[in-house]
Coordinates of N, CA, C and O in Angstrom, one line a residue:
X98 N 8.6 -4.0 -0.5 CA 7.4 -2.8 -0.2 C 8.5 -2.2 0.7 O 8.6 -0.9 1.2
X99 N 9.3 -2.3 1.7 CA 10.5 -1.9 2.4 C 11.1 0.4 1.0 O 10.7 0.8 2.4
X100 N 11.1 -0.5 0.1 CA 11.1 1.0 -1.1 C 10.7 2.0 -0.7 O 11.2 3.4 -1.3
X101 N 9.3 1.5 -1.0 CA 7.7 2.3 -1.7 C 7.8 3.2 0.5 O 7.8 4.2 0.6
X102 N 7.9 2.2 1.0 CA 7.2 2.7 2.6 C 9.0 4.3 2.9 O 8.3 5.2 3.6
X103 N 9.5 4.0 2.8 CA 10.7 4.7 2.7 C 10.5 6.4 1.7 O 11.2 7.6 2.3
X104 N 9.9 5.7 0.2 CA 9.9 7.2 -0.4 C 8.4 7.8 -0.3 O 8.3 8.8 0.5
X105 N 7.5 7.0 0.5 CA 6.4 6.8 0.8 C 7.0 8.4 2.5 O 6.5 9.4 2.4
X106 N 8.1 8.2 3.7 CA 8.3 9.1 4.5 C 9.3 9.5 3.5 O 8.8 11.0 4.5
X107 N 9.1 10.0 2.9 CA 10.5 11.5 2.1 C 9.2 12.0 1.4 O 9.5 13.7 1.7
X108 N 7.9 11.8 0.9 CA 7.0 12.5 0.3 C 6.2 12.7 1.3 O 5.8 14.2 1.2
X109 N 6.1 12.9 2.2 CA 5.4 12.2 3.8 C 6.6 13.8 4.3 O 5.2 14.8 4.7
X110 N 7.1 14.0 4.9 CA 7.8 15.5 5.3 C 7.9 16.0 4.5 O 7.8 17.6 5.0
X111 N 7.8 15.7 2.6 CA 8.3 17.6 2.3 C 6.3 17.9 2.0 O 6.0 19.2 2.0
X112 N 5.7 17.0 2.3 CA 4.3 17.9 1.8 C 4.0 18.4 3.4 O 2.7 19.0 3.3
X113 N 4.8 17.7 5.0 CA 4.2 18.7 5.6 C 5.6 20.0 6.1 O 4.9 20.4 6.8
X114 N 6.2 20.0 5.6 CA 7.0 21.2 4.9 C 5.7 22.0 4.6 O 5.0 21.7 3.8
X115 N 6.4 23.2 5.1 CA 5.6 25.1 4.9 C 6.0 25.2 3.4 O 6.7 24.3 2.5
X116 N 5.2 25.6 2.0 CA 5.6 26.7 1.0 C 6.4 26.9 0.7 O 6.8 27.5 1.8
X117 N 7.2 26.3 -0.2 CA 9.3 27.2 -0.2 C 9.4 29.0 -0.8 O 9.4 29.8 0.1
X118 N 7.7 29.4 -0.8 CA 7.6 31.0 -1.1 C 7.6 31.9 0.4 O 8.1 32.6 1.0
X119 N 6.7 30.5 1.4 CA 6.4 30.2 3.0 C 7.8 31.3 3.6 O 8.0 32.2 4.6
X120 N 8.9 30.3 3.3 CA 9.6 30.3 3.9 C 11.3 31.6 3.6 O 11.6 31.5 4.4
X121 N 10.1 31.8 2.2 CA 11.4 33.1 2.5 C 11.2 34.3 2.6 O 10.7 35.7 2.3
X122 N 10.2 34.0 3.6 CA 9.2 35.5 3.7 C 9.3 36.2 4.9 O 10.3 35.9 5.5
X123 N 8.5 36.7 5.1 CA 9.6 37.5 6.8 C 9.2 36.6 8.2 O 10.0 36.6 9.1
X124 N 8.4 35.8 8.2 CA 8.9 34.2 9.4 C 10.2 34.1 9.8 O 11.0 33.7 10.8
X125 N 10.5 33.4 8.4 CA 12.6 33.7 8.4 C 13.4 34.6 9.3 O 14.8 34.2 9.7
X126 N 13.1 36.0 8.8 CA 14.3 36.4 9.4 C 13.5 37.5 10.6 O 14.4 37.2 11.5
X127 N 12.7 36.5 11.2 CA 12.1 37.0 11.9 C 12.4 35.0 13.1 O 13.0 35.9 14.8
X128 N 13.4 34.8 12.8 CA 14.3 33.8 13.5 C 15.9 33.8 13.0 O 16.4 32.9 13.4
X129 N 16.0 35.5 12.5 CA 17.5 35.4 12.5 C 17.3 35.1 11.2 O 19.0 35.1 10.9
X130 N 17.2 34.9 10.6 CA 17.3 35.0 8.5 C 17.5 33.4 8.8 O 18.0 32.9 7.1
X131 N 17.0 33.2 9.0 CA 17.4 31.0 8.6 C 15.5 31.3 9.1 O 14.5 31.0 9.1
X132 N 15.4 30.2 7.9 CA 14.1 29.5 7.9 C 13.9 28.1 8.4 O 14.3 27.9 8.1
X133 N 13.3 28.2 8.1 CA 11.9 26.5 8.9 C 12.1 25.9 7.8 O 11.2 26.0 7.4
X134 N 12.6 25.1 8.5 CA 12.9 24.2 7.2 C 12.5 21.8 8.6 O 13.4 21.7 9.2
X135 N 11.6 21.3 8.3 CA 12.2 20.0 8.6 C 13.0 19.5 7.8 O 13.2 19.3 7.2
X136 N 13.5 18.6 9.0 CA 14.6 17.5 9.0 C 13.8 16.2 8.8 O 13.0 16.5 9.7
X137 N 14.6 15.6 7.8 CA 14.1 14.3 7.5 C 14.5 13.2 8.6 O 15.8 13.4 8.3
X138 N 13.7 12.4 9.4 CA 14.4 11.4 9.9 C 14.2 10.5 10.0 O 12.9 10.5 9.5
X139 N 14.6 9.4 9.0 CA 13.9 7.8 8.0 C 12.8 7.2 10.5 O 14.1 6.6 10.5
X140 N 12.2 7.2 9.9 CA 11.5 5.7 10.8 C 11.3 4.8 10.3 O 10.8 3.7 9.1
X141 N 13.1 4.2 11.0 CA 13.3 2.5 10.2 C 12.3 1.5 10.9 O 12.7 0.3 10.6
X142 N 12.3 1.5 12.1 CA 11.1 0.5 12.2 C 9.6 0.4 11.5 O 10.0 -0.2 11.9
X143 N 9.0 1.4 10.4 CA 8.0 1.7 10.2 C 8.8 1.1 9.0 O 7.7 -0.5 8.6
X144 N 10.0 1.6 8.6 CA 10.0 0.7 7.2 C 10.4 -0.9 8.2 O 9.8 -1.5 6.9
X145 N 11.0 -0.8 8.8 CA 11.4 -2.7 9.3 C 9.7 -3.4 9.3 O 9.3 -4.6 8.9
X146 N 9.1 -2.2 9.0 CA 7.3 -3.3 9.8 C 6.8 -3.1 7.9 O 6.3 -4.6 8.2
X147 N 7.1 -2.5 7.6 CA 6.3 -2.4 6.0 C 7.8 -4.2 5.2 O 7.2 -5.0 4.9
X148 N 8.7 -4.1 5.5 CA 9.5 -4.8 5.0 C 8.6 -6.5 5.5 O 9.3 -7.5 4.4
X149 N 9.0 -6.7 6.7 CA 8.1 -8.0 7.5 C 6.3 -8.2 6.4 O 6.6 -9.8 6.2
X150 N 6.2 -7.7 6.7 CA 5.2 -7.5 6.1 C 4.9 -8.4 4.8 O 3.6 -9.3 5.2
X151 N 5.7 -7.7 4.0 CA 5.4 -8.0 3.5 C 6.6 -9.1 2.4 O 5.8 -10.1 1.8
X152 N 7.3 -9.9 3.7 CA 7.9 -11.3 3.5 C 6.9 -12.1 4.4 O 7.2 -13.1 3.0
X153 N 6.4 -11.9 4.7 CA 5.6 -12.8 5.9 C 4.4 -12.8 5.7 O 3.9 -13.9 5.5
X154 N 4.0 -12.2 4.3 CA 2.2 -12.6 4.1 C 2.0 -11.3 2.7 O 1.5 -12.5 2.0
X155 N 2.6 -10.2 2.6 CA 2.1 -10.1 1.7 C 3.1 -11.3 -0.2 O 2.3 -11.2 -1.0
X156 N 3.7 -11.1 0.6 CA 4.6 -11.6 -1.2 C 4.4 -13.1 -0.5 O 3.7 -13.0 -2.0
X157 N 4.4 -13.9 0.0 CA 3.8 -15.2 -0.1 C 2.3 -15.7 -0.8 O 1.3 -16.1 -1.2
X158 N 1.3 -14.4 0.1 CA -0.4 -14.5 -0.9 C -0.5 -13.8 -1.8 O -1.5 -14.7 -2.4
X159 N 0.0 -12.9 -2.1 CA -0.1 -12.4 -3.7 C 0.9 -13.6 -5.0 O 0.2 -13.5 -6.1
X160 N 2.5 -14.5 -4.9 CA 1.8 -15.8 -4.9 C 1.4 -17.1 -5.6 O 0.5 -16.4 -6.0
X161 N 0.9 -16.8 -5.1 CA -0.5 -17.8 -3.9 C -1.7 -18.1 -4.6 O -2.3 -18.4 -5.2
X162 N -1.9 -16.5 -5.1 CA -3.3 -15.8 -5.4 C -3.4 -16.4 -7.0 O -4.0 -17.0 -7.5
X163 N -1.6 -16.2 -7.6 CA -2.1 -15.7 -8.9 C -2.2 -17.3 -9.3 O -2.6 -17.7 -11.1
X164 N -1.2 -18.5 -8.9 CA -1.9 -19.4 -9.2 C -2.9 -19.9 -8.9 O -4.0 -20.5 -9.8
X165 N -3.7 -19.7 -7.8 CA -5.2 -20.3 -8.0 C -5.9 -19.9 -8.5 O -7.2 -20.1 -9.2
X166 N -5.9 -18.5 -8.9 CA -6.6 -17.3 -9.5 C -6.9 -18.5 -11.4 O -7.4 -19.0 -11.9
X167 N -5.5 -18.9 -12.0 CA -5.3 -19.8 -13.7 C -6.4 -21.1 -12.7 O -6.4 -21.0 -13.7
X168 N -6.4 -21.7 -11.9 CA -7.4 -22.2 -11.4 C -8.3 -22.5 -11.6 O -9.3 -23.6 -11.7
X169 N -9.0 -21.4 -10.9 CA -10.5 -21.3 -10.2 C -10.5 -20.7 -11.7 O -11.7 -21.2 -12.0
X170 N -10.1 -19.3 -12.8 CA -10.8 -18.9 -14.1 C -10.6 -20.0 -15.9 O -9.4 -20.1 -15.3
X171 N -11.3 -20.3 -15.9 CA -11.1 -21.4 -16.7 C -11.5 -21.5 -18.0 O -12.2 -22.5 -18.8
X172 N -12.4 -20.0 -18.2 CA -12.2 -19.5 -19.2 C -11.8 -19.7 -20.1 O -11.1 -19.3 -20.5
X173 N -12.2 -20.4 -21.4 CA -11.6 -20.2 -22.6 C -10.7 -18.8 -23.7 O -10.5 -18.2 -24.0
X174 N -12.8 -18.4 -23.2 CA -12.6 -16.8 -24.3 C -11.8 -15.8 -23.7 O -12.3 -15.7 -21.7
X175 N -11.5 -15.1 -24.2 CA -9.6 -14.6 -22.9 C -10.3 -12.6 -22.4 O -10.6 -12.9 -21.1
X176 N -10.8 -13.0 -22.9 CA -12.3 -11.3 -22.5 C -13.1 -11.9 -21.5 O -12.6 -10.6 -20.3
X177 N -13.9 -12.7 -21.1 CA -14.5 -13.4 -20.0 C -13.3 -13.3 -19.3 O -14.0 -13.3 -18.2
X178 N -13.0 -14.3 -19.4 CA -12.0 -14.8 -18.6 C -10.8 -13.2 -17.8 O -10.7 -13.5 -16.6
X179 N -10.9 -12.3 -18.9 CA -10.5 -11.0 -17.6 C -10.7 -10.3 -17.0 O -10.8 -10.7 -16.3
X180 N -12.5 -10.6 -17.5 CA -13.5 -10.7 -16.7 C -13.5 -10.8 -15.2 O -13.6 -10.6 -14.5
X181 N -13.9 -12.5 -15.1 CA -13.6 -13.1 -14.0 C -12.4 -12.9 -13.7 O -12.8 -13.0 -12.4
X182 N -11.2 -12.7 -13.8 CA -9.7 -12.4 -13.6 C -10.1 -11.4 -12.2 O -10.1 -10.3 -11.2
X183 N -10.8 -9.9 -13.5 CA -10.9 -9.0 -12.3 C -11.6 -9.1 -11.8 O -11.4 -8.3 -10.6
X184 N -12.9 -9.1 -11.7 CA -13.9 -9.4 -10.6 C -13.7 -10.5 -9.3 O -13.8 -9.5 -8.2
X185 N -12.9 -11.6 -10.2 CA -12.7 -12.6 -7.7 C -11.3 -11.6 -7.4 O -11.5 -11.2 -6.5
X186 N -10.2 -10.9 -8.6 CA -9.5 -9.5 -7.7 C -9.6 -8.7 -6.0 O -8.7 -8.8 -5.8
X187 N -11.4 -8.1 -7.6 CA -11.2 -7.7 -6.6 C -12.2 -7.6 -5.7 O -12.1 -7.0 -4.5
X188 N -13.0 -8.3 -5.2 CA -14.0 -9.2 -4.7 C -13.2 -10.1 -3.5 O -13.9 -10.0 -2.5
X189 N -12.2 -10.8 -4.0 CA -11.8 -12.2 -2.8 C -10.3 -11.2 -2.5 O -10.1 -11.1 -0.9
X190 N -9.6 -10.7 -3.4 CA -8.5 -11.1 -3.3 C -8.4 -8.7 -2.5 O -6.7 -9.5 -1.8
X191 N -8.4 -8.2 -2.8 CA -8.3 -7.0 -2.3 C -8.8 -7.3 -0.9 O -8.0 -6.3 0.3
X192 N -9.9 -7.1 -0.5 CA -10.1 -7.4 1.0 C -9.3 -7.8 1.9 O -9.1 -7.5 2.6
X193 N -9.2 -9.2 1.0 CA -8.3 -10.2 2.1 C -6.9 -10.4 2.4 O -6.5 -9.5 3.1
X194 N -5.9 -9.3 1.0 CA -4.5 -8.3 0.8 C -4.7 -7.5 2.4 O -4.1 -7.7 2.8
X195 N -5.9 -6.7 1.7 CA -5.9 -5.0 2.3 C -6.2 -5.6 4.2 O -5.6 -4.9 5.2
X196 N -7.0 -6.9 4.1 CA -7.4 -6.7 5.5 C -6.0 -7.7 6.8 O -5.7 -7.4 7.4
X197 N -5.4 -8.2 5.7 CA -4.1 -9.0 6.7 C -3.0 -7.7 6.5 O -2.3 -8.4 7.7
X198 N -2.6 -6.7 5.4 CA -1.5 -5.8 5.8 C -2.5 -4.9 6.8 O -0.9 -4.9 8.1
X199 N -2.9 -4.7 7.1 CA -3.6 -4.0 8.3 C -3.2 -4.2 9.3 O -2.8 -3.9 11.0
X200 N -3.5 -6.3 9.8 CA -3.3 -6.6 10.9 C -2.0 -6.5 11.4 O -2.2 -7.0 12.2
X201 N -0.9 -6.6 10.0 CA 0.7 -7.7 10.7 C 0.6 -6.2 11.3 O 1.5 -6.4 11.6
X202 N 0.4 -5.4 10.6 CA 0.6 -4.2 10.3 C 0.9 -3.3 11.7 O 1.7 -4.0 13.1
X203 N -0.4 -4.0 12.9 CA -0.9 -3.9 13.4 C -0.5 -4.5 14.3 O -0.3 -3.8 15.5
X204 N 0.0 -5.5 15.1 CA 0.6 -6.8 15.9 C 2.1 -6.1 15.5 O 2.3 -6.7 16.7
X205 N 2.8 -5.4 14.6 CA 3.7 -5.2 14.5 C 5.2 -4.5 15.6 O 5.3 -4.0 16.3
X206 N 3.6 -3.8 15.4 CA 3.0 -2.3 16.4 C 2.3 -1.9 17.5 O 2.6 -1.2 18.2
X207 N 2.4 -3.5 17.4 CA 2.4 -4.3 19.2 C 1.2 -3.3 19.7 O 0.8 -3.5 20.5
X208 N 0.0 -3.7 18.7 CA -1.2 -2.6 19.0 C -1.7 -3.2 19.6 O -2.1 -4.9 18.8
X209 N -3.4 -3.8 20.2 CA -4.0 -5.3 20.3 C -5.1 -4.5 18.9 O -5.3 -4.1 18.7
X210 N -6.0 -5.9 19.8 CA -7.3 -6.2 18.9 C -8.5 -5.1 18.7 O -8.9 -4.4 17.4
X211 N -7.9 -3.7 19.9 CA -8.8 -3.1 20.1 C -8.5 -1.8 19.1 O -9.1 -1.2 18.1
X212 N -6.7 -1.8 18.3 CA -6.3 -1.2 17.8 C -6.5 -1.2 16.7 O -7.1 -1.0 15.6
X213 N -6.1 -3.5 16.5 CA -7.0 -3.1 14.8 C -8.3 -3.3 14.1 O -8.1 -3.0 13.8
X214 N -9.3 -3.9 15.6 CA -10.5 -3.6 14.7 C -11.3 -1.3 14.5 O -11.9 -1.4 13.6
X215 N -10.8 -0.9 15.4 CA -10.6 0.5 15.2 C -10.2 1.1 13.6 O -10.6 0.9 13.0
X216 N -8.3 0.4 13.1 CA -8.1 0.6 11.7 C -8.9 -0.6 10.4 O -8.9 0.8 9.9
X217 N -9.8 -1.0 11.6 CA -9.9 -1.6 10.5 C -11.1 -0.9 9.6 O -12.1 -0.7 8.6
X218 N -11.9 -0.2 10.6 CA -13.1 0.2 10.4 C -13.2 2.1 10.5 O -14.6 1.5 9.1
X219 N -11.6 2.6 10.5 CA -11.6 3.6 9.6 C -10.7 3.9 8.3 O -10.9 4.6 7.3
X220 N -10.0 2.6 8.3 CA -9.5 2.5 7.1 C -10.0 2.0 6.1 O -9.2 1.6 4.8
X221 N -10.0 0.4 6.4 CA -10.2 -1.4 5.1 C -11.1 0.0 3.9 O -10.8 0.2 2.7
X222 N -12.5 0.2 4.7 CA -13.0 0.6 3.3 C -12.8 2.1 2.5 O -12.1 1.4 1.2
X223 N -11.6 3.2 2.8 CA -11.5 4.0 2.1 C -10.2 3.0 1.0 O -9.9 3.8 0.5
X224 N -9.5 2.0 1.8 CA -8.1 1.6 1.2 C -8.8 0.5 0.3 O -8.3 0.6 -0.8
X225 N -10.3 -0.2 0.2 CA -10.4 -0.9 0.0 C -10.7 -0.5 -2.1 O -10.6 -0.7 -2.8
X226 N -11.8 1.4 -1.5 CA -11.6 2.0 -3.0 C -11.0 2.5 -3.7 O -11.1 2.4 -4.6
X227 N -10.0 2.6 -3.0 CA -8.0 3.2 -4.0 C -8.0 1.9 -4.2 O -7.4 2.2 -5.9
X228 N -8.6 0.5 -4.0 CA -7.7 -0.5 -5.0 C -8.7 -0.7 -5.5 O -8.1 -1.4 -7.2
X229 N -9.7 -0.6 -5.4 CA -10.8 -1.1 -6.9 C -10.1 0.1 -7.8 O -11.2 -0.2 -9.2
X230 N -10.1 1.1 -7.4 CA -9.1 2.6 -8.5 C -7.6 2.0 -9.4 O -7.7 2.2 -10.4
X231 N -7.3 1.7 -8.2 CA -5.7 1.4 -8.5 C -6.5 0.7 -9.3 O -4.7 -0.2 -10.5
X232 N -6.0 -0.3 -8.9 CA -5.3 -2.2 -8.7 C -5.9 -3.2 -10.5 O -5.5 -3.7 -11.5
X233 N -7.1 -2.2 -10.7 CA -8.4 -2.9 -12.4 C -7.4 -2.6 -13.6 O -7.0 -3.7 -14.2
X234 N -7.0 -1.2 -13.0 CA -6.3 -1.3 -14.9 C -4.7 -1.5 -15.0 O -4.3 -2.4 -16.3
X235 N -4.7 -1.7 -13.4 CA -2.9 -2.8 -13.9 C -3.3 -4.1 -13.5 O -2.3 -4.5 -15.1
X236 N -3.8 -4.3 -13.6 CA -4.4 -5.9 -14.1 C -5.3 -6.9 -15.5 O -5.0 -7.5 -15.3
X237 N -5.6 -5.9 -15.4 CA -6.3 -5.8 -17.0 C -5.0 -6.0 -18.0 O -4.5 -6.7 -18.1
X238 N -3.5 -5.1 -17.8 CA -2.0 -4.9 -18.6 C -1.8 -7.2 -18.0 O -1.5 -7.9 -19.0
X239 N -1.6 -7.3 -16.7 CA -1.5 -8.0 -16.1 C -1.6 -9.5 -16.6 O -0.9 -10.4 -16.8
X240 N -2.9 -9.2 -16.7 CA -4.0 -10.9 -17.2 C -4.0 -10.7 -19.0 O -4.4 -11.8 -18.8
X241 N -3.1 -9.6 -18.9 CA -3.4 -10.0 -20.1 C -2.7 -9.8 -20.3 O -2.4 -10.9 -22.1
X242 N -1.4 -10.0 -20.9 CA -0.3 -9.8 -21.6 C 0.7 -10.4 -20.6 O 1.6 -10.6 -21.4
X243 N 1.0 -9.8 -19.6 CA 2.6 -10.9 -19.4 C 1.9 -12.6 -18.9 O 1.1 -12.8 -17.6
X244 N 3.2 -13.0 -18.9 CA 2.7 -14.6 -19.5 C 2.4 -14.7 -17.3 O 3.7 -14.3 -16.3
X245 N 2.1 -16.1 -16.6 CA 2.0 -15.7 -15.6 C 3.0 -16.5 -14.1 O 3.3 -15.7 -13.3
X246 N 4.9 -16.7 -15.1 CA 5.2 -16.9 -14.5 C 6.2 -15.6 -14.0 O 7.2 -15.1 -13.0
X247 N 5.7 -13.9 -14.8 CA 6.4 -12.9 -14.4 C 4.9 -12.2 -13.6 O 5.1 -10.2 -13.4
X248 N 4.2 -11.9 -13.4 CA 2.8 -11.5 -12.5 C 3.2 -11.2 -11.2 O 2.7 -10.0 -11.6
X249 N 4.1 -11.5 -11.0 CA 4.1 -11.5 -9.5 C 5.6 -10.4 -9.5 O 5.1 -9.3 -9.0
X250 N 6.3 -10.8 -10.4 CA 6.7 -10.0 -10.6 C 6.3 -8.4 -11.0 O 6.8 -7.4 -10.5
X251 N 5.7 -9.1 -11.9 CA 4.8 -6.9 -12.5 C 4.3 -7.0 -11.3 O 4.3 -5.2 -10.8
X252 N 3.6 -7.2 -10.6 CA 2.4 -7.1 -9.5 C 3.0 -6.4 -8.6 O 3.1 -5.0 -7.4
X253 N 4.4 -6.9 -7.7 CA 5.0 -6.3 -7.2 C 5.8 -4.8 -7.6 O 5.9 -3.6 -6.5
X254 N 6.3 -4.7 -8.7 CA 6.4 -3.5 -9.0 C 5.6 -2.3 -9.2 O 5.9 -0.6 -8.1
X255 N 4.9 -3.0 -10.0 CA 3.3 -1.5 -9.0 C 2.8 -2.3 -8.1 O 2.7 -0.8 -7.4
X256 N 3.5 -2.3 -7.0 CA 3.6 -2.7 -6.1 C 3.5 -1.4 -4.9 O 3.2 -1.4 -3.7
X257 N 5.3 -0.8 -5.7 CA 5.6 -0.3 -5.5 C 4.8 0.7 -4.9 O 5.1 2.0 -3.6
X258 N 4.0 1.1 -5.6 CA 3.1 2.9 -5.9 C 2.3 2.3 -4.6 O 1.8 3.1 -3.6
X259 N 1.7 1.0 -4.8 CA 0.6 0.4 -4.0 C 0.8 0.4 -2.9 O -0.1 1.0 -1.4
X260 N 1.7 -0.2 -1.9 CA 2.6 -0.3 -0.6 C 2.3 0.9 -0.3 O 2.7 1.4 0.5
X261 N 3.4 2.3 -0.7 CA 3.2 3.6 0.2 C 1.9 4.7 0.4 O 2.2 4.8 1.2
X262 N 1.2 3.4 -0.6 CA -0.1 3.9 -0.5 C -0.5 3.8 1.4 O -1.3 4.7 2.2
X263 N -0.1 2.1 1.2 CA -0.9 1.5 1.6 C -0.6 2.3 3.6 O -0.6 1.7 4.5
X264 N 0.9 2.1 2.9 CA 1.7 2.3 4.4 C 1.1 4.0 5.3 O 1.1 4.5 6.2
X265 N 0.8 5.2 4.1 CA 0.8 6.6 4.7 C -0.9 6.4 5.3 O -0.6 6.4 6.4
X266 N -0.9 5.4 4.4 CA -2.9 5.3 5.0 C -3.0 4.3 6.6 O -2.9 5.2 7.9
X267 N -1.7 3.4 6.7 CA -1.3 3.2 7.8 C -1.2 4.4 9.1 O -1.2 4.3 10.2
X268 N -0.5 5.4 8.5 CA 0.6 5.7 9.4 C 0.1 7.2 9.7 O 0.1 8.0 11.0
X269 N -0.8 7.1 8.5 CA -2.1 8.7 8.7 C -2.9 8.7 10.0 O -2.5 9.2 10.7
X270 N -3.1 8.2 10.6 CA -3.7 8.8 12.2 C -3.0 8.0 13.4 O -3.4 9.1 14.2
X271 N -1.3 7.5 13.7 CA -1.0 7.6 14.9 C -0.5 9.0 14.1 O 0.3 9.5 15.6
X272 N -0.1 9.7 13.1 CA 0.3 10.9 12.7 C -0.2 11.7 13.5 O 0.3 12.7 14.6
X273 N -1.8 11.6 13.8 CA -2.5 12.6 14.0 C -1.9 12.6 15.4 O -2.2 14.0 15.7
X274 N -2.5 11.4 16.2 CA -2.4 11.7 17.1 C -0.9 12.2 18.0 O -0.9 13.1 19.1
X275 N -0.3 11.8 17.6 CA 1.2 13.1 17.9 C 1.3 13.8 18.4 O 2.2 15.0 18.5
X276 N 0.3 15.4 17.8 CA 0.3 15.8 17.2 C 0.0 16.9 18.4 O -1.0 16.6 19.1

């Protein structure tokens, strides 16, 4: 999870920089021939929060979820079983894990219940809709072709992208406040 945050921080820095065409225009000349460019400074505290969240919450809950899901869904028809797993994953697992992610991150950031409530009110719904777009195709492959003992590994690989997104969403409002 921390790798995805490190990548996300780099992407955020790149996206916040002016276009390369703008760097070469007259504004650079006004600064003595030098162009302004953001210098990347890694936020290690943020990355440690993402790593801790993964170790104490996201990793364990994902590990046990796949085992529980196999016990819950006992349908012998492969297509129906896949549909049930996707439905349960979307309806039960996504809201629980996203809420938990934002909760753990908020407490690691030493913010209180009011901040958590505000974060959930503003960020949970968009994150859920994003999860419902991202995870079903990932899980169709996972639930239909990946053996049970490798599902968490596959899910963790795919979570590099997802966690980067969640880290970006979690940080988004704080970045606006600091402006």
